[in-house]
mmCIF file of C-alpha atoms in Angstrom:
data_model
loop_
_atom_site.group_PDB
_atom_site.id
_atom_site.type_symbol
_atom_site.label_atom_id
_atom_site.label_comp_id
_atom_site.label_asym_id
_atom_site.label_seq_id
_atom_site.Cartn_x
_atom_site.Cartn_y
_atom_site.Cartn_z
ATOM 1 C CA MET A 22 4.530 -3.413 20.944
ATOM 2 C CA GLY A 23 4.287 -6.729 19.066
ATOM 3 C CA ARG A 24 5.593 -7.727 15.677
ATOM 4 C CA LEU A 25 6.607 -4.229 14.566
ATOM 5 C CA GLU A 26 8.994 -3.497 17.430
ATOM 6 C CA GLY A 27 12.299 -2.308 15.924
ATOM 7 C CA VAL A 28 11.209 -2.889 12.314
ATOM 8 C CA ARG A 29 12.633 -0.299 9.880
ATOM 9 C CA ILE A 30 9.985 0.954 7.455
ATOM 10 C CA TYR A 31 10.621 3.259 4.496
ATOM 11 C CA ILE A 32 7.587 5.359 3.468
ATOM 12 C CA SER A 33 7.677 7.077 0.094
ATOM 13 C CA PRO A 34 4.661 9.284 -0.754
ATOM 14 C CA CYS A 35 4.190 11.558 -3.749
ATOM 15 C CA GLY A 36 5.042 15.074 -2.584
ATOM 16 C CA LEU A 37 2.921 17.210 -4.935
ATOM 17 C CA GLY A 38 0.308 18.848 -2.722
ATOM 18 C CA LEU A 39 -0.370 17.320 0.677
ATOM 19 C CA GLY A 40 -2.885 14.604 -0.195
ATOM 20 C CA HIS A 41 -0.485 11.662 -0.359
ATOM 21 C CA VAL A 42 1.680 12.629 2.621
ATOM 22 C CA SER A 43 -1.458 13.357 4.674
ATOM 23 C CA ARG A 44 -2.736 9.825 4.259
ATOM 24 C CA CYS A 45 0.699 8.344 4.987
ATOM 25 C CA LEU A 46 1.158 10.281 8.228
ATOM 26 C CA PRO A 47 -1.474 8.437 10.315
ATOM 27 C CA ILE A 48 0.039 5.167 9.106
ATOM 28 C CA ALA A 49 3.507 6.348 10.154
ATOM 29 C CA GLU A 50 2.207 7.509 13.532
ATOM 30 C CA GLU A 51 0.622 4.130 14.235
ATOM 31 C CA LEU A 52 3.741 2.289 13.078
ATOM 32 C CA ARG A 53 5.888 4.420 15.374
ATOM 33 C CA ARG A 54 3.444 3.873 18.245
ATOM 34 C CA ARG A 55 3.952 0.135 17.767
ATOM 35 C CA GLY A 56 7.725 0.497 17.962
ATOM 36 C CA ALA A 57 8.723 0.670 14.289
ATOM 37 C CA GLU A 58 11.449 3.001 13.015
ATOM 38 C CA VAL A 59 10.118 5.112 10.136
ATOM 39 C CA LEU A 60 11.916 7.115 7.437
ATOM 40 C CA PHE A 61 10.070 9.211 4.842
ATOM 41 C CA SER A 62 11.263 9.995 1.321
ATOM 42 C CA THR A 63 9.422 12.727 -0.583
ATOM 43 C CA TYR A 64 9.758 16.145 -2.253
ATOM 44 C CA GLN A 65 8.171 19.566 -2.816
ATOM 45 C CA GLU A 66 5.305 20.516 -0.451
ATOM 46 C CA GLY A 67 5.306 17.033 1.028
ATOM 47 C CA LEU A 68 8.933 17.355 2.148
ATOM 48 C CA GLU A 69 8.335 20.545 4.117
ATOM 49 C CA TYR A 70 5.144 19.188 5.661
ATOM 50 C CA ILE A 71 6.801 15.980 6.881
ATOM 51 C CA LYS A 72 9.592 18.050 8.452
ATOM 52 C CA LYS A 73 7.019 20.114 10.364
ATOM 53 C CA CYS A 74 5.360 16.921 11.579
ATOM 54 C CA GLY A 75 8.591 15.772 13.213
ATOM 55 C CA PHE A 76 9.357 12.631 11.210
ATOM 56 C CA PRO A 77 12.805 11.943 9.751
ATOM 57 C CA VAL A 78 12.701 12.550 6.008
ATOM 58 C CA VAL A 79 15.083 12.480 3.055
ATOM 59 C CA SER A 80 14.676 14.539 -0.102
ATOM 60 C CA ALA A 81 13.869 12.932 -3.446
ATOM 61 C CA PRO A 82 13.955 14.434 -6.968
ATOM 62 C CA TYR A 83 10.702 15.030 -8.793
ATOM 63 C CA MET A 84 9.301 15.579 -12.293
ATOM 64 C CA ARG A 85 7.148 18.689 -12.462
ATOM 65 C CA MET A 86 3.878 19.321 -14.256
ATOM 66 C CA GLU A 87 3.425 22.669 -16.003
ATOM 67 C CA VAL A 88 0.562 24.729 -14.578
ATOM 68 C CA LEU A 89 -1.020 27.723 -16.314
ATOM 69 C CA ASP A 90 -3.645 29.827 -14.482
ATOM 70 C CA GLY A 91 -4.465 26.931 -12.178
ATOM 71 C CA ARG A 92 -4.846 24.466 -15.074
ATOM 72 C CA ILE A 93 -2.490 21.524 -15.586
ATOM 73 C CA ASP A 94 -1.047 22.042 -19.078
ATOM 74 C CA LEU A 95 -0.472 18.572 -20.501
ATOM 75 C CA LYS A 96 1.018 19.875 -23.739
ATOM 76 C CA MET A 97 3.678 22.004 -22.046
ATOM 77 C CA SER A 98 4.381 19.273 -19.497
ATOM 78 C CA SER A 99 5.007 16.880 -22.374
ATOM 79 C CA VAL A 100 7.140 19.303 -24.393
ATOM 80 C CA LYS A 101 9.306 20.383 -21.455
ATOM 81 C CA GLY A 102 9.488 17.056 -19.661
ATOM 82 C CA GLY A 103 8.924 14.360 -22.272
ATOM 83 C CA LEU A 104 12.501 13.922 -23.474
ATOM 84 C CA LYS A 105 13.824 14.279 -19.938
ATOM 85 C CA ALA A 106 11.332 11.875 -18.358
ATOM 86 C CA PRO A 107 13.287 8.583 -18.715
ATOM 87 C CA PRO A 108 16.590 9.939 -17.317
ATOM 88 C CA SER A 109 14.683 11.843 -14.627
ATOM 89 C CA PHE A 110 12.919 8.663 -13.573
ATOM 90 C CA LEU A 111 16.184 6.715 -13.541
ATOM 91 C CA ASN A 112 17.666 9.440 -11.354
ATOM 92 C CA GLN A 113 14.722 9.064 -8.974
ATOM 93 C CA VAL A 114 15.350 5.325 -8.773
ATOM 94 C CA ARG A 115 19.075 5.916 -8.188
ATOM 95 C CA VAL A 116 18.382 8.292 -5.294
ATOM 96 C CA GLU A 117 15.836 5.899 -3.782
ATOM 97 C CA LEU A 118 18.387 3.084 -3.980
ATOM 98 C CA GLU A 119 20.915 5.234 -2.119
ATOM 99 C CA HIS A 120 18.427 6.169 0.608
ATOM 100 C CA MET A 121 17.263 2.567 1.060
ATOM 101 C CA ARG A 122 20.787 1.163 1.200
ATOM 102 C CA ARG A 123 21.656 3.714 3.859
ATOM 103 C CA PHE A 124 18.515 3.158 5.971
ATOM 104 C CA LYS A 125 18.342 -0.649 5.456
ATOM 105 C CA PRO A 126 14.536 -0.953 5.666
ATOM 106 C CA GLU A 127 12.772 -4.264 6.050
ATOM 107 C CA ILE A 128 9.769 -3.116 4.031
ATOM 108 C CA VAL A 129 8.861 -0.216 1.722
ATOM 109 C CA ILE A 130 5.494 1.564 1.614
ATOM 110 C CA SER A 131 4.979 3.675 -1.508
ATOM 111 C CA ASP A 132 2.091 6.052 -2.044
ATOM 112 C CA THR A 133 1.841 6.558 -5.806
ATOM 113 C CA ARG A 134 5.608 6.630 -6.377
ATOM 114 C CA LEU A 135 6.908 4.261 -9.015
ATOM 115 C CA SER A 136 10.599 4.947 -8.350
ATOM 116 C CA SER A 137 10.480 3.500 -4.828
ATOM 117 C CA ILE A 138 8.693 0.376 -6.100
ATOM 118 C CA PHE A 139 11.472 -0.138 -8.678
ATOM 119 C CA ALA A 140 14.176 0.457 -6.059
ATOM 120 C CA ALA A 141 12.561 -1.957 -3.601
ATOM 121 C CA ARG A 142 12.327 -4.649 -6.282
ATOM 122 C CA LEU A 143 16.001 -4.167 -7.255
ATOM 123 C CA LEU A 144 17.005 -4.596 -3.603
ATOM 124 C CA GLY A 145 14.723 -7.567 -2.991
ATOM 125 C CA LEU A 146 12.647 -5.661 -0.428
ATOM 126 C CA PRO A 147 8.934 -6.341 0.064
ATOM 127 C CA SER A 148 6.778 -3.377 -0.901
ATOM 128 C CA ALA A 149 3.198 -2.272 -0.349
ATOM 129 C CA LEU A 150 1.754 0.280 -2.759
ATOM 130 C CA ILE A 151 -1.020 2.669 -1.696
ATOM 131 C CA LEU A 152 -2.803 3.605 -4.899
ATOM 132 C CA ASN A 153 -6.133 4.971 -6.063
ATOM 133 C CA GLN A 154 -5.235 5.512 -9.735
ATOM 134 C CA PHE A 155 -3.817 2.508 -11.575
ATOM 135 C CA GLN A 156 -3.440 4.307 -14.902
ATOM 136 C CA PRO A 157 -3.424 8.070 -15.507
ATOM 137 C CA ILE A 158 -6.001 9.339 -17.988
ATOM 138 C CA VAL A 159 -4.925 11.891 -20.600
ATOM 139 C CA PRO A 160 -7.966 13.850 -21.824
ATOM 140 C CA ARG A 161 -8.593 13.436 -25.552
ATOM 141 C CA SER A 162 -9.020 16.683 -27.417
ATOM 142 C CA ARG A 163 -7.799 18.135 -30.691
ATOM 143 C CA ARG A 164 -5.175 20.032 -28.786
ATOM 144 C CA ASN A 165 -3.467 16.944 -27.367
ATOM 145 C CA PHE A 166 -4.885 14.084 -29.429
ATOM 146 C CA ASN A 167 -1.460 12.754 -30.438
ATOM 147 C CA LEU A 168 -0.278 12.935 -26.835
ATOM 148 C CA SER A 169 -3.359 10.961 -25.797
ATOM 149 C CA LYS A 170 -2.682 8.204 -28.318
ATOM 150 C CA ILE A 171 0.968 7.871 -27.281
ATOM 151 C CA ALA A 172 0.128 7.915 -23.590
ATOM 152 C CA ASP A 173 -2.680 5.391 -23.913
ATOM 153 C CA GLY A 174 -0.583 3.057 -26.040
ATOM 154 C CA VAL A 175 2.841 3.124 -24.390
ATOM 155 C CA LEU A 176 3.202 5.262 -21.282
ATOM 156 C CA LEU A 177 0.090 3.990 -19.520
ATOM 157 C CA THR A 178 1.049 0.373 -20.115
ATOM 158 C CA LEU A 179 4.510 0.970 -18.663
ATOM 159 C CA ILE A 180 3.101 2.749 -15.621
ATOM 160 C CA GLY A 181 0.469 0.082 -15.025
ATOM 161 C CA ASP A 182 2.999 -2.739 -15.310
ATOM 162 C CA GLY A 183 5.340 -0.803 -13.031
ATOM 163 C CA TRP A 184 2.802 -0.693 -10.207
ATOM 164 C CA THR A 185 2.526 -4.490 -10.322
ATOM 165 C CA LEU A 186 6.174 -4.843 -9.296
ATOM 166 C CA SER A 187 4.906 -4.212 -5.762
ATOM 167 C CA ASP A 188 3.923 -7.182 -3.597
ATOM 168 C CA MET A 189 0.572 -5.725 -2.619
ATOM 169 C CA ILE A 190 -1.635 -2.867 -3.880
ATOM 170 C CA LEU A 191 -3.699 -1.225 -1.138
ATOM 171 C CA ILE A 192 -6.680 0.805 -2.351
ATOM 172 C CA PRO A 193 -7.773 3.403 0.247
ATOM 173 C CA ASP A 194 -11.383 3.484 -0.893
ATOM 174 C CA PHE A 195 -14.768 1.822 -0.512
ATOM 175 C CA PRO A 196 -15.340 -1.472 -2.340
ATOM 176 C CA GLU A 197 -17.615 -1.614 -5.360
ATOM 177 C CA PRO A 198 -20.222 -0.378 -6.088
ATOM 178 C CA TYR A 199 -19.299 2.608 -3.888
ATOM 179 C CA THR A 200 -15.692 3.120 -5.029
ATOM 180 C CA ILE A 201 -14.898 6.819 -5.586
ATOM 181 C CA SER A 202 -11.863 6.030 -7.767
ATOM 182 C CA LEU A 203 -13.722 3.365 -9.779
ATOM 183 C CA ASP A 204 -13.020 4.966 -13.182
ATOM 184 C CA LEU A 205 -9.296 5.089 -12.391
ATOM 185 C CA LEU A 206 -8.857 1.497 -11.215
ATOM 186 C CA ARG A 207 -8.778 -0.315 -14.531
ATOM 187 C CA ILE A 208 -6.544 -3.052 -13.160
ATOM 188 C CA PRO A 209 -5.979 -5.879 -15.670
ATOM 189 C CA LYS A 210 -7.527 -9.151 -14.564
ATOM 190 C CA ARG A 211 -4.136 -10.866 -14.310
ATOM 191 C CA HIS A 212 -3.031 -8.361 -11.637
ATOM 192 C CA ARG A 213 -6.206 -8.040 -9.558
ATOM 193 C CA GLY A 214 -4.974 -10.602 -7.049
ATOM 194 C CA LEU A 215 -2.429 -8.020 -5.856
ATOM 195 C CA ALA A 216 -5.109 -5.479 -4.930
ATOM 196 C CA ARG A 217 -7.311 -5.147 -1.869
ATOM 197 C CA PHE A 218 -9.587 -2.407 -0.549
ATOM 198 C CA VAL A 219 -8.412 -1.198 2.867
ATOM 199 C CA GLY A 220 -10.942 1.612 3.293
ATOM 200 C CA PRO A 221 -10.377 5.381 3.611
ATOM 201 C CA ILE A 222 -7.185 6.435 5.392
ATOM 202 C CA LEU A 223 -8.057 9.422 7.575
ATOM 203 C CA PRO A 224 -5.658 11.640 9.566
ATOM 204 C CA LYS A 225 -8.421 11.870 12.189
ATOM 205 C CA ARG A 226 -11.582 9.794 12.316
ATOM 206 C CA PRO A 227 -14.915 11.485 13.195
ATOM 207 C CA GLU A 228 -15.148 9.658 16.527
ATOM 208 C CA GLU A 229 -11.689 10.993 17.453
ATOM 209 C CA CYS A 230 -12.955 14.587 17.277
ATOM 210 C CA GLU A 231 -14.120 15.213 20.822
ATOM 211 C CA GLU A 232 -16.569 17.836 19.639
ATOM 212 C CA ALA A 233 -17.184 20.079 16.680
ATOM 213 C CA VAL A 234 -15.495 23.486 16.656
ATOM 214 C CA GLU A 235 -17.793 26.262 17.837
ATOM 215 C CA ILE A 236 -18.002 28.983 15.189
ATOM 216 C CA GLN A 237 -18.675 32.485 16.477
ATOM 217 C CA GLY A 238 -21.433 34.388 14.728
ATOM 218 C CA VAL A 239 -23.250 31.316 13.401
ATOM 219 C CA GLU A 240 -26.901 31.362 14.443
ATOM 220 C CA ASP A 241 -29.038 28.269 15.026
ATOM 221 C CA GLY A 242 -30.399 26.892 11.772
ATOM 222 C CA GLU A 243 -27.926 28.906 9.700
ATOM 223 C CA PRO A 244 -26.079 26.648 7.207
ATOM 224 C CA LEU A 245 -22.315 26.637 7.752
ATOM 225 C CA ILE A 246 -20.327 26.021 4.562
ATOM 226 C CA LEU A 247 -16.653 25.075 4.736
ATOM 227 C CA ALA A 248 -14.721 26.057 1.613
ATOM 228 C CA SER A 249 -11.430 24.243 2.133
ATOM 229 C CA ILE A 250 -9.141 24.647 -0.878
ATOM 230 C CA SER A 251 -6.209 22.250 -1.079
ATOM 231 C CA GLY A 252 -3.523 21.404 -3.616
ATOM 232 C CA PRO A 253 -0.276 22.992 -4.855
ATOM 233 C CA GLU A 254 -0.186 26.779 -4.559
ATOM 234 C CA GLU A 255 -0.165 27.414 -8.320
ATOM 235 C CA GLU A 256 -3.443 25.469 -8.634
ATOM 236 C CA ARG A 257 -4.984 26.797 -5.422
ATOM 237 C CA ILE A 258 -4.544 30.569 -5.843
ATOM 238 C CA PRO A 259 -6.598 30.981 -9.065
ATOM 239 C CA LEU A 260 -9.590 29.231 -7.470
ATOM 240 C CA ILE A 261 -9.344 31.183 -4.215
ATOM 241 C CA SER A 262 -9.160 34.439 -6.188
ATOM 242 C CA LYS A 263 -12.330 33.459 -8.026
ATOM 243 C CA LEU A 264 -14.208 32.228 -4.956
ATOM 244 C CA ILE A 265 -13.686 35.237 -2.672
ATOM 245 C CA PRO A 266 -15.833 37.752 -4.634
ATOM 246 C CA ILE A 267 -18.456 35.048 -5.286
ATOM 247 C CA LEU A 268 -18.799 33.974 -1.651
ATOM 248 C CA ARG A 269 -18.884 37.572 -0.416
ATOM 249 C CA GLU A 270 -22.114 37.973 -2.400
ATOM 250 C CA PHE A 271 -23.898 34.983 -0.869
ATOM 251 C CA PRO A 272 -27.253 35.930 0.703
ATOM 252 C CA LYS A 273 -27.933 36.507 4.368
ATOM 253 C CA GLY A 274 -28.589 33.257 6.182
ATOM 254 C CA TYR A 275 -25.339 31.563 5.153
ATOM 255 C CA ARG A 276 -21.999 31.494 6.937
ATOM 256 C CA ILE A 277 -19.000 30.505 4.829
ATOM 257 C CA LEU A 278 -15.515 29.734 6.115
ATOM 258 C CA LEU A 279 -12.852 29.852 3.398
ATOM 259 C CA SER A 280 -9.530 28.236 4.264
ATOM 260 C CA MET A 281 -6.719 29.211 1.882
ATOM 261 C CA GLY A 282 -4.275 26.524 3.013
ATOM 262 C CA MET A 283 -1.518 29.066 3.738
ATOM 263 C CA PRO A 284 -0.127 28.509 7.259
ATOM 264 C CA GLY A 285 2.560 31.185 6.827
ATOM 265 C CA LEU A 286 0.143 34.139 6.587
ATOM 266 C CA ASP A 287 -1.292 36.355 9.334
ATOM 267 C CA PRO A 288 -3.581 33.934 11.218
ATOM 268 C CA ARG A 289 -6.238 36.536 12.033
ATOM 269 C CA PRO A 290 -9.554 35.914 10.227
ATOM 270 C CA ARG A 291 -11.067 38.513 7.888
ATOM 271 C CA THR A 292 -14.842 38.794 7.540
ATOM 272 C CA TYR A 293 -16.765 40.221 4.597
ATOM 273 C CA GLY A 294 -20.509 39.829 5.033
ATOM 274 C CA PRO A 295 -21.281 36.090 5.171
ATOM 275 C CA LEU A 296 -17.679 35.140 4.332
ATOM 276 C CA THR A 297 -14.865 34.629 6.831
ATOM 277 C CA ILE A 298 -11.411 34.036 5.342
ATOM 278 C CA LEU A 299 -8.875 32.023 7.322
ATOM 279 C CA PRO A 300 -5.305 31.527 6.066
ATOM 280 C CA TRP A 301 -5.120 28.116 7.723
ATOM 281 C CA LEU A 302 -7.329 25.791 9.768
ATOM 282 C CA PRO A 303 -5.290 24.382 12.679
ATOM 283 C CA ASP A 304 -8.007 21.774 13.292
ATOM 284 C CA ARG A 305 -9.563 21.178 9.881
ATOM 285 C CA PHE A 306 -11.429 18.104 11.061
ATOM 286 C CA GLY A 307 -13.111 19.972 13.901
ATOM 287 C CA TYR A 308 -14.428 22.459 11.344
ATOM 288 C CA LEU A 309 -15.348 19.611 9.001
ATOM 289 C CA LYS A 310 -17.401 18.023 11.760
ATOM 290 C CA ALA A 311 -19.129 21.344 12.513
ATOM 291 C CA CYS A 312 -20.107 22.328 8.967
ATOM 292 C CA ASP A 313 -23.223 21.440 6.988
ATOM 293 C CA ALA A 314 -21.568 21.114 3.568
ATOM 294 C CA VAL A 315 -18.170 21.459 1.912
ATOM 295 C CA ILE A 316 -16.869 23.299 -1.151
ATOM 296 C CA SER A 317 -13.552 21.774 -2.206
ATOM 297 C CA ARG A 318 -11.316 20.398 -4.906
ATOM 298 C CA ALA A 319 -11.935 16.806 -5.951
ATOM 299 C CA GLY A 320 -8.741 15.108 -4.828
ATOM 300 C CA HIS A 321 -9.329 11.511 -3.782
ATOM 301 C CA GLY A 322 -8.387 12.045 -0.138
ATOM 302 C CA THR A 323 -10.435 15.235 0.107
ATOM 303 C CA VAL A 324 -13.585 13.607 -1.306
ATOM 304 C CA LEU A 325 -13.236 10.621 1.041
ATOM 305 C CA GLN A 326 -12.640 12.795 4.110
ATOM 306 C CA ASN A 327 -15.739 14.858 3.377
ATOM 307 C CA LEU A 328 -17.710 11.666 2.804
ATOM 308 C CA CYS A 329 -16.518 9.927 5.982
ATOM 309 C CA TYR A 330 -17.563 12.972 8.014
ATOM 310 C CA GLY A 331 -21.027 12.706 6.474
ATOM 311 C CA LYS A 332 -20.893 15.994 4.570
ATOM 312 C CA PRO A 333 -22.517 16.734 1.196
ATOM 313 C CA GLN A 334 -20.031 18.320 -1.194
ATOM 314 C CA VAL A 335 -19.764 20.793 -4.031
ATOM 315 C CA LEU A 336 -16.654 19.720 -5.938
ATOM 316 C CA ILE A 337 -14.566 21.961 -8.209
ATOM 317 C CA PRO A 338 -11.938 19.766 -9.895
ATOM 318 C CA THR A 339 -8.628 21.331 -10.855
ATOM 319 C CA PRO A 340 -8.809 22.192 -14.601
ATOM 320 C CA GLY A 341 -6.917 19.624 -16.651
ATOM 321 C CA HIS A 342 -6.612 17.232 -13.691
ATOM 322 C CA THR A 343 -8.231 14.090 -15.060
ATOM 323 C CA GLU A 344 -8.115 12.210 -11.741
ATOM 324 C CA GLN A 345 -10.122 14.953 -10.054
ATOM 325 C CA TYR A 346 -12.626 15.051 -12.914
ATOM 326 C CA ALA A 347 -13.139 11.301 -12.526
ATOM 327 C CA ASN A 348 -13.535 11.578 -8.739
ATOM 328 C CA ALA A 349 -16.054 14.419 -9.063
ATOM 329 C CA ARG A 350 -18.034 12.568 -11.716
ATOM 330 C CA ARG A 351 -18.124 9.426 -9.583
ATOM 331 C CA ALA A 352 -19.184 11.270 -6.401
ATOM 332 C CA LYS A 353 -21.997 12.894 -8.367
ATOM 333 C CA GLU A 354 -23.055 9.496 -9.788
ATOM 334 C CA LEU A 355 -23.246 8.108 -6.248
ATOM 335 C CA GLY A 356 -25.458 11.022 -5.236
ATOM 336 C CA VAL A 357 -23.162 12.309 -2.476
ATOM 337 C CA ALA A 358 -21.960 15.488 -4.228
ATOM 338 C CA GLU A 359 -22.523 18.050 -6.952
ATOM 339 C CA ALA A 360 -19.732 19.166 -9.270
ATOM 340 C CA ILE A 361 -18.957 22.238 -11.337
ATOM 341 C CA HIS A 362 -16.163 23.285 -13.698
ATOM 342 C CA GLN A 363 -13.994 26.117 -12.393
ATOM 343 C CA LYS A 364 -14.671 28.135 -15.566
ATOM 344 C CA ASP A 365 -18.433 27.914 -14.910
ATOM 345 C CA LEU A 366 -18.254 29.341 -11.388
ATOM 346 C CA THR A 367 -20.564 32.286 -10.772
ATOM 347 C CA ARG A 368 -22.397 33.498 -7.710
ATOM 348 C CA ASP A 369 -25.690 32.037 -8.977
ATOM 349 C CA SER A 370 -24.314 28.685 -10.190
ATOM 350 C CA LEU A 371 -22.459 28.010 -6.935
ATOM 351 C CA LEU A 372 -25.361 29.168 -4.768
ATOM 352 C CA ARG A 373 -27.748 26.813 -6.587
ATOM 353 C CA MET A 374 -25.488 23.860 -5.855
ATOM 354 C CA VAL A 375 -24.984 24.813 -2.207
ATOM 355 C CA GLU A 376 -28.755 25.178 -1.772
ATOM 356 C CA LYS A 377 -29.243 21.785 -3.398
ATOM 357 C CA VAL A 378 -26.830 19.810 -1.210
ATOM 358 C CA THR A 379 -27.842 21.524 2.044
ATOM 359 C CA GLY A 380 -31.581 21.446 1.404
ATOM 360 C CA ALA A 381 -32.126 17.855 0.263
ATOM 361 C CA GLY A 382 -31.853 15.116 2.886
ATOM 362 C CA VAL A 383 -31.308 12.538 0.155
ATOM 363 C CA TYR A 384 -27.594 13.445 -0.005
ATOM 364 C CA ARG A 385 -27.080 12.443 3.630
ATOM 365 C CA GLU A 386 -29.098 9.254 3.107
ATOM 366 C CA ARG A 387 -26.819 8.256 0.228
ATOM 367 C CA ILE A 388 -23.757 9.107 2.281
ATOM 368 C CA ARG A 389 -24.964 6.778 5.048
ATOM 369 C CA ALA A 390 -25.487 4.016 2.468
ATOM 370 C CA VAL A 391 -21.883 4.373 1.257
ATOM 371 C CA LEU A 392 -20.432 4.451 4.781
ATOM 372 C CA SER A 393 -22.316 1.290 5.721
ATOM 373 C CA LYS A 394 -20.150 -0.655 3.230
ATOM 374 C CA SER A 395 -16.776 0.524 4.545
ATOM 375 C CA PRO A 396 -14.200 -2.272 4.988
ATOM 376 C CA GLY A 397 -13.108 -0.585 8.211
ATOM 377 C CA ASP A 398 -10.312 1.694 9.340
ATOM 378 C CA GLY A 399 -7.853 2.199 6.494
ATOM 379 C CA VAL A 400 -4.930 2.749 8.863
ATOM 380 C CA SER A 401 -5.509 -0.504 10.767
ATOM 381 C CA ASN A 402 -6.025 -2.470 7.555
ATOM 382 C CA THR A 403 -2.811 -1.036 6.085
ATOM 383 C CA ILE A 404 -0.863 -2.004 9.213
ATOM 384 C CA LYS A 405 -2.266 -5.543 8.937
ATOM 385 C CA ALA A 406 -1.072 -5.690 5.322
ATOM 386 C CA VAL A 407 2.421 -4.580 6.382
ATOM 387 C CA GLU A 408 2.521 -7.270 9.064
ATOM 388 C CA GLU A 409 1.358 -9.837 6.509
ATOM 389 C CA LEU A 410 4.155 -8.917 4.094
ATOM 390 C CA LEU A 411 6.728 -9.102 6.876
ATOM 391 C CA ALA A 412 5.404 -12.525 7.887
ATOM 392 C CA ARG A 413 5.548 -13.743 4.285
ATOM 393 C CA ARG A 414 9.129 -12.565 4.018
ATOM 394 C CA SER A 415 10.105 -14.305 7.253
ATOM 395 C CA VAL A 416 8.993 -17.675 5.852
ATOM 396 C CA GLY A 417 10.752 -17.078 2.538
ATOM 397 C CA ILE A 418 7.793 -16.237 0.305
ATOM 398 C CA ILE A 419 9.449 -12.906 -0.543
ATOM 399 C CA ASP A 420 13.126 -12.855 -1.469
ATOM 400 C CA PRO A 421 15.340 -11.224 1.199
ATOM 401 C CA PRO A 422 17.218 -7.997 0.398
ATOM 402 C CA SER A 423 20.414 -8.248 -1.584
ATOM 403 C CA SER A 424 23.709 -7.929 0.254
ATOM 404 C CA THR A 425 24.125 -4.362 -0.999
ATOM 405 C CA CYS A 426 21.209 -3.165 1.125
#
């Protein structure tokens, strides 16, 4: 088992949607395989998902974002949450302190959660931060111009400085010039020594899929499009409702699988012309390996998974979600995807993009160029970073936990 035998590791991913917990799970599985004892701390959708995956997990408080018709409403989020944000954050830190004192971890892994980084620092625990967005971007418009100025001047500085309380920042992405989250990683020069690219963290690597899923009714030479819609339900449903009538009208010669990301529904597929609707894909990566192109949101993990499986993408970022806009813009700049605003979705506009990414071999050539620069397996590189932090602590480079832990 090696150096991780019996080591207690506290993993704290953001729980909104499943993106952050999904990239922490393969890390947790490998840590457990090597003999470590793992405890998760998360909330919302992430909490329920971790429970289903069989890992011990404790519940953490969260600060919600207001969502209107699938669009993140920054103004309402600010009005409803702004005054409550500092005490809410302090409550998060308090709860994390309680969980850590009870579990007595030897190291903390945070995925985009500032409260666990603060708690680890207060307890003298080494911490590794998985992060692909150093500073959030608030879109500048007349509607929220004042909010933008405040956020850019005060809030973003506090958040950025908060991340640097960790001992190491692990970026699950490709190194420059192929970084998907490049626009979001404006790390000040004085802090860049903390950061390293570990490569994409995948729940299942392409070579681990024994074979692609066989799709009934798909004829040879017929493009198979996987429309896999992820994210919180309030953001997901408006897009699914818009996509279904559009995809039903796609021409003969296409097969489209639409996954709604709803495991609790009747699992039987429904077919309408070229479109087959599935509530849930039990083996998403088998379908990802089998398809010719992907229609999806533009979350960082989603874009990287599609890319690592060699699939051209049509990206539809969540309205108002600046991280997804940046990811979609960057993927398009790299020539591995096309992108469209949700409000601009029509049968003709989406069909043109699907035809473009499936018909031009240049997309796959660019994908191969990006993959050739990968720093390796993100899970293995993250485990190495954890072992490095533990080794540094053992020789006194990192202060030991306080006696209250």
